[in-house]
mmCIF file of C-alpha atoms in Angstrom:
data_model
loop_
_atom_site.group_PDB
_atom_site.id
_atom_site.type_symbol
_atom_site.label_atom_id
_atom_site.label_comp_id
_atom_site.label_asym_id
_atom_site.label_seq_id
_atom_site.Cartn_x
_atom_site.Cartn_y
_atom_site.Cartn_z
ATOM 1 C CA ASP A 829 -178.233 73.597 90.223
ATOM 2 C CA SER A 830 -175.998 76.410 89.719
ATOM 3 C CA SER A 831 -173.750 76.163 92.951
ATOM 4 C CA MET A 832 -172.148 73.213 91.713
ATOM 5 C CA GLN A 833 -170.300 72.520 88.200
ATOM 6 C CA ILE A 834 -168.301 69.284 87.530
ATOM 7 C CA GLU A 835 -166.286 68.476 84.436
ATOM 8 C CA ILE A 836 -165.712 64.525 83.971
ATOM 9 C CA PRO A 837 -163.211 63.563 81.006
ATOM 10 C CA GLU A 838 -164.224 61.387 77.940
ATOM 11 C CA SER A 839 -162.591 57.614 78.514
ATOM 12 C CA ASP A 840 -161.173 55.592 75.775
ATOM 13 C CA GLY A 841 -163.974 54.310 73.495
ATOM 14 C CA GLU A 842 -165.819 53.257 77.044
ATOM 15 C CA THR A 843 -169.779 53.238 77.635
ATOM 16 C CA ASN A 844 -169.679 54.786 81.442
ATOM 17 C CA THR A 845 -172.504 55.089 83.800
ATOM 18 C CA VAL A 846 -172.024 58.135 85.796
ATOM 19 C CA THR A 847 -173.388 58.862 88.968
ATOM 20 C CA VAL A 848 -173.733 62.229 90.654
ATOM 21 C CA ILE A 849 -175.173 63.357 93.595
ATOM 22 C CA THR A 850 -175.036 66.583 95.654
ATOM 23 C CA PHE A 851 -176.264 67.234 99.372
ATOM 24 C CA ALA A 852 -177.464 70.601 100.649
ATOM 25 C CA SER A 853 -176.247 69.800 104.081
ATOM 26 C CA MET A 854 -174.157 66.767 105.375
ATOM 27 C CA ASP A 855 -172.438 68.327 108.226
ATOM 28 C CA ASN A 856 -174.365 65.763 111.079
ATOM 29 C CA VAL A 857 -173.162 62.820 108.486
ATOM 30 C CA LEU A 858 -169.794 64.408 107.015
ATOM 31 C CA PRO A 859 -168.549 65.714 109.951
ATOM 32 C CA ALA A 860 -165.761 68.763 109.146
ATOM 33 C CA ARG A 861 -163.126 66.824 111.022
ATOM 34 C CA ASP A 862 -160.006 66.275 108.758
ATOM 35 C CA LYS A 863 -156.922 63.584 108.478
ATOM 36 C CA GLU A 864 -155.376 65.735 111.107
ATOM 37 C CA ASN A 865 -158.430 65.246 113.410
ATOM 38 C CA SER A 866 -158.878 68.990 113.963
ATOM 39 C CA THR A 867 -162.315 70.513 113.739
ATOM 40 C CA PHE A 868 -161.096 74.159 113.078
ATOM 41 C CA ASN A 869 -162.791 74.022 109.706
ATOM 42 C CA VAL A 870 -165.722 74.094 108.096
ATOM 43 C CA ILE A 871 -167.552 72.894 105.414
ATOM 44 C CA ASN A 872 -168.217 75.745 102.727
ATOM 45 C CA GLY A 873 -169.569 74.154 99.445
ATOM 46 C CA ARG A 874 -171.914 71.587 98.730
ATOM 47 C CA VAL A 875 -170.918 67.963 99.346
ATOM 48 C CA VAL A 876 -170.860 65.998 95.786
ATOM 49 C CA LEU A 877 -171.196 62.294 95.572
ATOM 50 C CA VAL A 878 -169.569 60.934 92.045
ATOM 51 C CA GLN A 879 -169.758 57.000 91.299
ATOM 52 C CA SER A 880 -168.890 55.791 88.128
ATOM 53 C CA SER A 881 -169.104 52.106 86.229
ATOM 54 C CA GLY A 882 -165.685 52.604 84.869
ATOM 55 C CA ALA A 883 -162.453 54.416 84.989
ATOM 56 C CA VAL A 884 -162.317 58.240 85.748
ATOM 57 C CA ASN A 885 -159.770 60.139 86.314
ATOM 58 C CA ASN A 886 -159.162 63.730 86.601
ATOM 59 C CA VAL A 887 -162.568 65.538 88.008
ATOM 60 C CA SER A 888 -162.916 69.166 87.950
ATOM 61 C CA PHE A 889 -165.010 70.423 90.818
ATOM 62 C CA THR A 890 -166.201 74.140 90.833
ATOM 63 C CA PHE A 891 -168.475 74.436 94.104
ATOM 64 C CA GLU A 892 -169.931 78.021 94.785
ATOM 65 C CA ILE A 893 -168.943 79.515 98.347
ATOM 66 C CA ILE A 894 -171.474 79.614 100.907
ATOM 67 C CA ASN A 895 -170.097 81.585 103.481
ATOM 68 C CA ASP A 896 -167.947 83.979 101.611
ATOM 69 C CA THR A 897 -166.132 85.835 104.958
ATOM 70 C CA LEU A 898 -164.491 82.464 105.145
ATOM 71 C CA GLY A 899 -160.904 81.819 103.631
ATOM 72 C CA ASN A 900 -158.037 79.525 103.133
ATOM 73 C CA PRO A 901 -160.074 76.736 101.405
ATOM 74 C CA GLN A 902 -159.218 73.002 100.722
ATOM 75 C CA CYS A 903 -160.240 70.626 98.531
ATOM 76 C CA VAL A 904 -160.837 67.378 100.408
ATOM 77 C CA PHE A 905 -162.864 63.578 99.741
ATOM 78 C CA TRP A 906 -164.347 61.605 102.420
ATOM 79 C CA ASN A 907 -161.638 58.898 103.589
ATOM 80 C CA PHE A 908 -164.021 56.132 105.112
ATOM 81 C CA SER A 909 -160.586 53.993 106.397
ATOM 82 C CA LEU A 910 -159.534 56.961 108.506
ATOM 83 C CA PHE A 911 -159.891 56.865 112.305
ATOM 84 C CA ASP A 912 -160.370 52.808 112.221
ATOM 85 C CA GLY A 913 -163.230 53.580 110.050
ATOM 86 C CA LEU A 914 -164.856 56.346 111.239
ATOM 87 C CA GLY A 915 -164.136 58.748 108.531
ATOM 88 C CA GLY A 916 -162.458 61.913 107.850
ATOM 89 C CA TRP A 917 -161.579 64.540 105.213
ATOM 90 C CA ASP A 918 -158.433 64.148 103.200
ATOM 91 C CA ASP A 919 -156.759 66.298 100.806
ATOM 92 C CA GLU A 920 -154.766 62.951 98.735
ATOM 93 C CA GLY A 921 -155.033 63.009 95.284
ATOM 94 C CA CYS A 922 -157.473 67.083 95.182
ATOM 95 C CA GLU A 923 -155.598 70.309 94.726
ATOM 96 C CA LEU A 924 -157.237 73.341 94.762
ATOM 97 C CA VAL A 925 -156.952 75.050 91.085
ATOM 98 C CA ASN A 926 -158.711 78.378 91.188
ATOM 99 C CA ASN A 927 -160.490 80.658 94.188
ATOM 100 C CA GLY A 928 -161.796 83.784 93.111
ATOM 101 C CA ASN A 929 -165.484 85.352 92.437
ATOM 102 C CA GLY A 930 -166.794 83.453 95.177
ATOM 103 C CA ASN A 931 -166.290 79.766 94.151
ATOM 104 C CA VAL A 932 -163.572 77.617 94.424
ATOM 105 C CA THR A 933 -162.378 75.034 91.395
ATOM 106 C CA CYS A 934 -160.468 71.737 92.558
ATOM 107 C CA ASN A 935 -158.861 68.746 90.671
ATOM 108 C CA CYS A 936 -158.986 65.339 91.761
ATOM 109 C CA ASN A 937 -157.849 61.787 90.840
ATOM 110 C CA HIS A 938 -160.340 59.518 91.681
ATOM 111 C CA LEU A 939 -163.843 59.188 92.693
ATOM 112 C CA THR A 940 -166.248 59.396 95.704
ATOM 113 C CA SER A 941 -167.680 62.129 97.961
ATOM 114 C CA PHE A 942 -165.877 65.472 97.713
ATOM 115 C CA SER A 943 -166.464 69.175 99.483
ATOM 116 C CA ILE A 944 -164.266 72.061 100.633
ATOM 117 C CA LEU A 945 -163.462 72.888 103.495
ATOM 118 C CA MET A 946 -162.633 76.294 104.671
ATOM 119 C CA SER A 947 -161.427 78.991 107.776
ATOM 120 C CA PRO A 948 -163.382 80.966 109.947
ATOM 121 C CA TYR A 949 -161.152 83.631 109.351
ATOM 122 C CA SER A 950 -160.586 85.536 106.445
ATOM 123 C CA PRO A 951 -157.495 86.285 104.614
ATOM 124 C CA ASP A 952 -159.336 89.961 103.731
ATOM 125 C CA ASP A 953 -158.712 91.405 106.999
ATOM 126 C CA LEU A 954 -158.556 95.208 106.227
ATOM 127 C CA ALA A 955 -156.868 96.269 109.539
ATOM 128 C CA LEU A 956 -154.774 93.551 109.543
ATOM 129 C CA ASP A 957 -153.562 94.568 105.854
ATOM 130 C CA VAL A 958 -153.259 97.874 107.201
ATOM 131 C CA ILE A 959 -150.736 97.164 110.155
ATOM 132 C CA THR A 960 -148.963 95.043 107.855
ATOM 133 C CA TYR A 961 -148.112 97.586 105.310
ATOM 134 C CA VAL A 962 -147.611 100.569 107.259
ATOM 135 C CA GLY A 963 -144.904 98.467 109.551
ATOM 136 C CA VAL A 964 -143.525 97.220 106.461
ATOM 137 C CA GLY A 965 -143.544 100.693 105.343
ATOM 138 C CA ILE A 966 -141.461 102.527 108.157
ATOM 139 C CA SER A 967 -139.014 99.832 108.511
ATOM 140 C CA MET A 968 -138.109 100.042 104.932
ATOM 141 C CA ALA A 969 -137.847 103.851 105.335
ATOM 142 C CA SER A 970 -135.789 103.494 108.656
ATOM 143 C CA LEU A 971 -133.792 100.841 106.534
ATOM 144 C CA VAL A 972 -132.808 103.551 103.400
ATOM 145 C CA ILE A 973 -131.891 105.711 106.357
ATOM 146 C CA CYS A 974 -129.731 103.808 107.473
ATOM 147 C CA LEU A 975 -127.917 103.159 104.616
ATOM 148 C CA ILE A 976 -127.846 107.100 103.926
ATOM 149 C CA ILE A 977 -126.085 107.472 107.025
ATOM 150 C CA GLU A 978 -123.579 104.525 106.817
ATOM 151 C CA ALA A 979 -122.409 105.164 103.386
ATOM 152 C CA VAL A 980 -121.806 109.341 105.001
ATOM 153 C CA ILE A 981 -119.995 108.186 107.345
ATOM 154 C CA TRP A 982 -117.881 105.476 105.945
ATOM 155 C CA ARG A 983 -114.726 106.761 105.754
ATOM 156 C CA LYS A 984 -114.690 107.751 109.106
ATOM 157 C CA ILE A 985 -115.331 103.901 110.417
ATOM 158 C CA ARG A 986 -112.375 102.514 108.291
ATOM 159 C CA LYS A 987 -109.820 103.219 110.606
ATOM 160 C CA ASN A 988 -110.933 101.331 113.346
ATOM 161 C CA ALA A 989 -110.955 97.287 112.189
ATOM 162 C CA THR A 990 -113.515 96.867 115.127
ATOM 163 C CA SER A 991 -116.027 99.585 114.621
ATOM 164 C CA TYR A 992 -115.460 98.366 110.643
ATOM 165 C CA LEU A 993 -116.640 95.218 110.965
ATOM 166 C CA ARG A 994 -119.223 95.880 112.988
ATOM 167 C CA HIS A 995 -120.575 98.629 110.091
ATOM 168 C CA VAL A 996 -120.163 96.039 107.707
ATOM 169 C CA SER A 997 -122.625 93.607 109.298
ATOM 170 C CA ILE A 998 -125.060 96.458 110.169
ATOM 171 C CA VAL A 999 -124.808 97.648 106.838
ATOM 172 C CA ASN A 1000 -125.690 93.652 105.420
ATOM 173 C CA ILE A 1001 -128.518 93.206 107.709
ATOM 174 C CA ALA A 1002 -130.247 96.309 106.648
ATOM 175 C CA VAL A 1003 -129.672 94.979 103.185
ATOM 176 C CA SER A 1004 -131.075 91.827 103.339
ATOM 177 C CA LEU A 1005 -134.117 93.153 105.664
ATOM 178 C CA LEU A 1006 -134.901 95.863 102.977
ATOM 179 C CA ILE A 1007 -134.820 93.521 100.357
ATOM 180 C CA ALA A 1008 -136.845 90.894 102.039
ATOM 181 C CA ASN A 1009 -139.419 93.167 102.983
ATOM 182 C CA ILE A 1010 -139.561 94.237 99.517
ATOM 183 C CA TRP A 1011 -140.069 90.473 97.922
ATOM 184 C CA PHE A 1012 -142.957 90.438 100.780
ATOM 185 C CA ILE A 1013 -144.600 92.756 99.440
ATOM 186 C CA ILE A 1014 -144.424 91.506 95.922
ATOM 187 C CA GLY A 1015 -145.517 88.100 97.262
ATOM 188 C CA ALA A 1016 -148.219 89.938 99.182
ATOM 189 C CA ALA A 1017 -149.319 91.149 95.677
ATOM 190 C CA ILE A 1018 -148.965 87.903 93.655
ATOM 191 C CA SER A 1019 -150.790 86.388 96.451
ATOM 192 C CA ASP A 1020 -153.562 89.157 96.230
ATOM 193 C CA ALA A 1021 -153.951 88.258 92.238
ATOM 194 C CA GLU A 1022 -157.246 86.837 91.269
ATOM 195 C CA ASP A 1023 -155.199 84.387 89.165
ATOM 196 C CA GLN A 1024 -152.096 83.157 91.222
ATOM 197 C CA ASN A 1025 -149.155 83.083 88.841
ATOM 198 C CA LEU A 1026 -147.295 80.016 90.771
ATOM 199 C CA PRO A 1027 -143.711 80.181 88.740
ATOM 200 C CA ALA A 1028 -143.774 83.900 90.245
ATOM 201 C CA CYS A 1029 -144.975 82.832 93.697
ATOM 202 C CA SER A 1030 -142.738 80.253 93.953
ATOM 203 C CA ALA A 1031 -139.580 82.798 93.013
ATOM 204 C CA ALA A 1032 -141.235 85.276 95.495
ATOM 205 C CA THR A 1033 -140.880 82.682 98.307
ATOM 206 C CA PHE A 1034 -137.278 81.590 96.967
ATOM 207 C CA PHE A 1035 -135.729 85.112 97.616
ATOM 208 C CA ILE A 1036 -138.403 86.154 100.848
ATOM 209 C CA HIS A 1037 -136.598 83.033 102.205
ATOM 210 C CA PHE A 1038 -132.795 83.312 101.054
ATOM 211 C CA PHE A 1039 -133.011 87.249 102.413
ATOM 212 C CA TYR A 1040 -134.598 86.607 105.532
ATOM 213 C CA LEU A 1041 -132.381 84.079 106.085
ATOM 214 C CA ALA A 1042 -129.823 86.097 105.364
ATOM 215 C CA LEU A 1043 -130.752 88.695 107.896
ATOM 216 C CA PHE A 1044 -130.201 86.287 110.618
ATOM 217 C CA PHE A 1045 -127.252 84.685 109.562
ATOM 218 C CA TRP A 1046 -125.679 87.964 109.646
ATOM 219 C CA MET A 1047 -126.819 88.467 113.001
ATOM 220 C CA LEU A 1048 -125.217 85.251 114.248
ATOM 221 C CA ALA A 1049 -122.182 86.817 112.143
ATOM 222 C CA SER A 1050 -122.182 89.833 114.189
ATOM 223 C CA ALA A 1051 -122.888 87.841 117.096
ATOM 224 C CA LEU A 1052 -119.872 85.736 116.505
ATOM 225 C CA LEU A 1053 -117.243 89.202 116.165
ATOM 226 C CA LEU A 1054 -119.279 90.461 119.302
ATOM 227 C CA PHE A 1055 -117.546 87.220 121.255
ATOM 228 C CA TYR A 1056 -114.251 87.254 119.016
ATOM 229 C CA ARG A 1057 -113.833 90.867 119.966
ATOM 230 C CA THR A 1058 -114.259 89.871 123.795
ATOM 231 C CA VAL A 1059 -111.648 87.152 123.813
ATOM 232 C CA SER A 1060 -108.885 88.536 121.995
ATOM 233 C CA VAL A 1061 -107.688 91.846 121.128
ATOM 234 C CA PHE A 1062 -106.648 90.875 117.278
ATOM 235 C CA ASP A 1063 -102.976 90.629 117.982
ATOM 236 C CA GLY A 1064 -102.126 87.403 116.225
ATOM 237 C CA GLY A 1065 -106.062 86.470 115.586
ATOM 238 C CA LEU A 1066 -107.438 86.636 112.203
ATOM 239 C CA SER A 1067 -106.567 89.434 109.468
ATOM 240 C CA LYS A 1068 -109.805 91.801 108.493
ATOM 241 C CA ARG A 1069 -109.765 90.511 105.263
ATOM 242 C CA SER A 1070 -110.149 86.801 107.063
ATOM 243 C CA MET A 1071 -113.183 87.748 109.172
ATOM 244 C CA LEU A 1072 -115.050 89.622 106.218
ATOM 245 C CA ALA A 1073 -114.777 86.428 103.803
ATOM 246 C CA ILE A 1074 -116.037 84.663 107.039
ATOM 247 C CA GLY A 1075 -118.730 86.956 107.298
ATOM 248 C CA PHE A 1076 -119.876 86.928 104.181
ATOM 249 C CA SER A 1077 -119.544 83.258 103.736
ATOM 250 C CA LEU A 1078 -121.829 82.839 106.763
ATOM 251 C CA GLY A 1079 -124.207 85.720 106.036
ATOM 252 C CA TYR A 1080 -124.961 85.217 102.442
ATOM 253 C CA GLY A 1081 -123.225 81.673 101.260
ATOM 254 C CA ALA A 1082 -125.095 79.440 104.346
ATOM 255 C CA PRO A 1083 -128.591 80.871 103.395
ATOM 256 C CA LEU A 1084 -128.376 80.467 99.634
ATOM 257 C CA ILE A 1085 -127.773 76.573 100.344
ATOM 258 C CA ILE A 1086 -130.232 76.025 102.165
ATOM 259 C CA ALA A 1087 -132.872 78.162 100.091
ATOM 260 C CA ILE A 1088 -131.545 76.256 97.220
ATOM 261 C CA ILE A 1089 -131.677 72.425 99.136
ATOM 262 C CA THR A 1090 -135.319 73.317 100.088
ATOM 263 C CA VAL A 1091 -136.367 74.144 96.362
ATOM 264 C CA ALA A 1092 -134.717 70.905 94.841
ATOM 265 C CA ILE A 1093 -136.070 69.059 97.735
ATOM 266 C CA THR A 1094 -139.825 70.022 97.563
ATOM 267 C CA GLN A 1095 -140.555 71.739 93.847
ATOM 268 C CA PRO A 1096 -140.229 68.546 92.103
ATOM 269 C CA GLN A 1097 -143.205 67.101 94.217
ATOM 270 C CA ASN A 1098 -145.065 70.540 93.916
ATOM 271 C CA THR A 1099 -144.953 70.877 97.852
ATOM 272 C CA TYR A 1100 -142.784 74.242 97.712
ATOM 273 C CA ILE A 1101 -145.302 76.270 98.275
ATOM 274 C CA ARG A 1102 -148.993 77.135 100.065
ATOM 275 C CA LYS A 1103 -151.261 75.929 98.065
ATOM 276 C CA ALA A 1104 -153.845 78.414 99.761
ATOM 277 C CA GLY A 1105 -153.076 81.592 97.928
ATOM 278 C CA VAL A 1106 -149.777 82.599 99.842
ATOM 279 C CA CYS A 1107 -146.449 82.964 98.767
ATOM 280 C CA TRP A 1108 -144.764 81.096 101.318
ATOM 281 C CA LEU A 1109 -143.169 78.251 102.360
ATOM 282 C CA ASN A 1110 -145.532 75.001 102.696
ATOM 283 C CA TRP A 1111 -146.034 72.866 105.864
ATOM 284 C CA ASP A 1112 -149.018 70.840 105.593
ATOM 285 C CA GLU A 1113 -147.300 68.385 102.962
ATOM 286 C CA SER A 1114 -143.322 69.054 102.710
ATOM 287 C CA ARG A 1115 -142.846 70.821 105.725
ATOM 288 C CA ALA A 1116 -140.720 73.202 104.021
ATOM 289 C CA LEU A 1117 -141.281 75.979 106.588
ATOM 290 C CA LEU A 1118 -138.695 73.821 108.740
ATOM 291 C CA ALA A 1119 -135.992 75.235 106.885
ATOM 292 C CA PHE A 1120 -136.526 78.977 107.764
ATOM 293 C CA VAL A 1121 -137.719 78.040 111.347
ATOM 294 C CA ILE A 1122 -134.764 75.572 112.818
ATOM 295 C CA PRO A 1123 -132.145 77.976 111.008
ATOM 296 C CA ALA A 1124 -133.801 81.443 112.594
ATOM 297 C CA LEU A 1125 -134.528 79.671 116.183
ATOM 298 C CA SER A 1126 -131.086 78.008 116.480
ATOM 299 C CA ILE A 1127 -129.631 81.387 115.706
ATOM 300 C CA VAL A 1128 -131.650 83.394 118.522
ATOM 301 C CA ALA A 1129 -130.378 80.428 120.864
ATOM 302 C CA ILE A 1130 -126.932 80.674 119.496
ATOM 303 C CA ASN A 1131 -126.990 84.610 119.970
ATOM 304 C CA LEU A 1132 -128.357 84.659 123.298
ATOM 305 C CA VAL A 1133 -125.893 82.138 124.481
ATOM 306 C CA ILE A 1134 -122.628 84.554 123.291
ATOM 307 C CA LEU A 1135 -124.423 87.559 125.117
ATOM 308 C CA LEU A 1136 -124.829 85.839 128.209
ATOM 309 C CA VAL A 1137 -120.987 84.530 127.710
ATOM 310 C CA VAL A 1138 -120.006 88.054 126.921
ATOM 311 C CA MET A 1139 -121.553 90.050 129.517
ATOM 312 C CA TYR A 1140 -120.073 87.354 131.916
ATOM 313 C CA LYS A 1141 -116.754 88.353 131.279
ATOM 314 C CA MET A 1142 -117.165 91.551 131.113
ATOM 315 C CA LEU A 1143 -118.695 91.380 134.539
ATOM 316 C CA LYS A 1144 -115.341 89.708 135.607
ATOM 317 C CA ARG A 1145 -112.920 92.746 134.313
ATOM 318 C CA ARG A 1146 -111.460 94.974 137.046
ATOM 319 C CA VAL A 1147 -108.391 96.178 134.983
ATOM 320 C CA VAL A 1148 -108.307 99.305 133.070
ATOM 321 C CA GLY A 1149 -107.743 98.114 130.107
ATOM 322 C CA ASP A 1150 -110.615 95.216 130.131
ATOM 323 C CA ALA A 1151 -112.724 98.334 131.106
ATOM 324 C CA ALA A 1152 -111.635 100.072 128.176
ATOM 325 C CA GLN A 1153 -112.300 96.928 126.105
ATOM 326 C CA ALA A 1154 -115.513 96.365 127.851
ATOM 327 C CA ALA A 1155 -117.070 99.784 127.036
ATOM 328 C CA GLU A 1156 -115.949 99.380 123.580
ATOM 329 C CA SER A 1157 -118.039 96.638 123.372
ATOM 330 C CA LEU A 1158 -121.494 97.936 124.791
ATOM 331 C CA PRO A 1159 -122.723 98.390 121.307
ATOM 332 C CA PHE A 1160 -122.369 95.010 120.500
ATOM 333 C CA ILE A 1161 -124.730 93.985 123.529
ATOM 334 C CA THR A 1162 -126.847 96.866 122.990
ATOM 335 C CA GLU A 1163 -127.304 95.306 119.308
ATOM 336 C CA ALA A 1164 -127.327 91.705 120.063
ATOM 337 C CA LEU A 1165 -130.431 92.875 123.034
ATOM 338 C CA LEU A 1166 -132.213 94.226 119.919
ATOM 339 C CA HIS A 1167 -131.672 91.148 117.488
ATOM 340 C CA ASN A 1168 -132.842 88.890 120.087
ATOM 341 C CA ALA A 1169 -135.815 90.797 121.425
ATOM 342 C CA THR A 1170 -136.917 92.558 118.470
ATOM 343 C CA LEU A 1171 -138.242 89.161 116.551
ATOM 344 C CA CYS A 1172 -141.258 91.539 114.797
ATOM 345 C CA LEU A 1173 -139.507 91.734 111.091
ATOM 346 C CA CYS A 1174 -141.868 94.274 110.305
ATOM 347 C CA LEU A 1175 -140.525 97.126 112.724
ATOM 348 C CA LYS A 1176 -136.889 95.862 113.140
ATOM 349 C CA GLY A 1177 -135.841 98.661 110.211
ATOM 350 C CA PHE A 1178 -136.576 101.039 112.739
ATOM 351 C CA PHE A 1179 -134.589 99.631 115.182
ATOM 352 C CA ILE A 1180 -131.816 98.631 113.257
ATOM 353 C CA LEU A 1181 -131.873 102.488 112.286
ATOM 354 C CA VAL A 1182 -131.969 103.806 116.066
ATOM 355 C CA PHE A 1183 -129.910 101.594 118.136
ATOM 356 C CA GLY A 1184 -127.130 100.428 115.427
ATOM 357 C CA THR A 1185 -126.585 103.611 113.769
ATOM 358 C CA LEU A 1186 -128.553 107.178 115.314
ATOM 359 C CA LEU A 1187 -127.333 105.884 118.914
ATOM 360 C CA ASP A 1188 -123.582 104.761 117.758
ATOM 361 C CA LYS A 1189 -120.726 106.707 120.086
ATOM 362 C CA LYS A 1190 -118.890 107.109 116.946
ATOM 363 C CA VAL A 1191 -121.946 108.200 114.385
ATOM 364 C CA CYS A 1192 -122.862 110.654 116.765
ATOM 365 C CA MET A 1193 -119.214 111.743 117.031
ATOM 366 C CA ILE A 1194 -118.179 111.878 113.030
ATOM 367 C CA TYR A 1195 -121.713 113.960 112.253
ATOM 368 C CA TYR A 1196 -120.914 116.392 115.066
ATOM 369 C CA SER A 1197 -117.071 116.824 113.892
ATOM 370 C CA ASN A 1198 -118.649 117.603 110.676
ATOM 371 C CA GLN A 1199 -121.474 119.992 112.044
ATOM 372 C CA LEU A 1200 -123.510 117.773 109.624
ATOM 373 C CA LEU A 1201 -127.621 117.847 110.295
ATOM 374 C CA VAL A 1202 -127.766 114.767 111.256
ATOM 375 C CA GLY A 1203 -125.859 115.625 114.265
ATOM 376 C CA THR A 1204 -128.128 118.573 114.936
ATOM 377 C CA MET A 1205 -131.012 116.172 114.948
ATOM 378 C CA LEU A 1206 -128.832 113.549 117.382
ATOM 379 C CA ASN A 1207 -128.736 116.815 120.072
#
């Protein structure tokens, strides 16, 4: 009927008998149990049985969606060998080609019983979209203000090496997050399009991956600067130029290497991005998402350890000279707490502006001394 369309290519000179049977309801016979033994999804289309007397490959199916409130379609076939012969839905050899206008199109390179599984939660959640875009908008506006303020006070902060290196970290954290948010919006627009552009989606995923990783690695560079400033007074230590080289190598070099390796390993197998219309790292086939999760969580853990070590050393100090150095490290500690507590990236830009720039004592003094409008705002 009209709810199901099948395209079977002609074989090479052979006469084949092809049998096609569609079932309106097979939930009791073929339950929505996938190869991960999950029953979270539901069957949201006809179940189609295709059998041929000869070799037939690359069959195309177009399913009409039964319930249009469901999302995240998966093209699957019934694998009788799963779960010791009990059987379950498997996506091996089947891929999603198109999802839109109430239809889902799948391509499969073998014959058996086919259908689509979909999530009971709709990806088109207006409230969630509004919250996301408002949060990202606030973050981006805050980051722009932060960068403007940093540009105004830049000459003043360069006189002190510690303050200079700290603000270098803040500027690069703000730039990385701002660009990552821009690519996040671009990726969301590509994902929402009816005809998804896979090369554009892959490009957006690469830049989102790279700049969000850069954000975390610059957080690590900032934490390492805090640690170094606490255990050293810079005399006989690393020069400003050496620390800048280390910071930029860590902040941008490490994320670039991770992002490139991730693409090189997964893209040849077409497992770099997700196949559910989302421009982000794949999880089901290649576990590419671990290339973001592992570095990010590792940096958060390292920053927490550095924070505890620095606070312990500050509490042990009693002499006047060390107390002055401890007071100078307070902005670093506030920023470190911010980095580890503010894991919601959509509002992180706002907190960077407030805690990283506006509440910096040196920034306030510079603005008051120059009688700028921002100085009046901070009063």
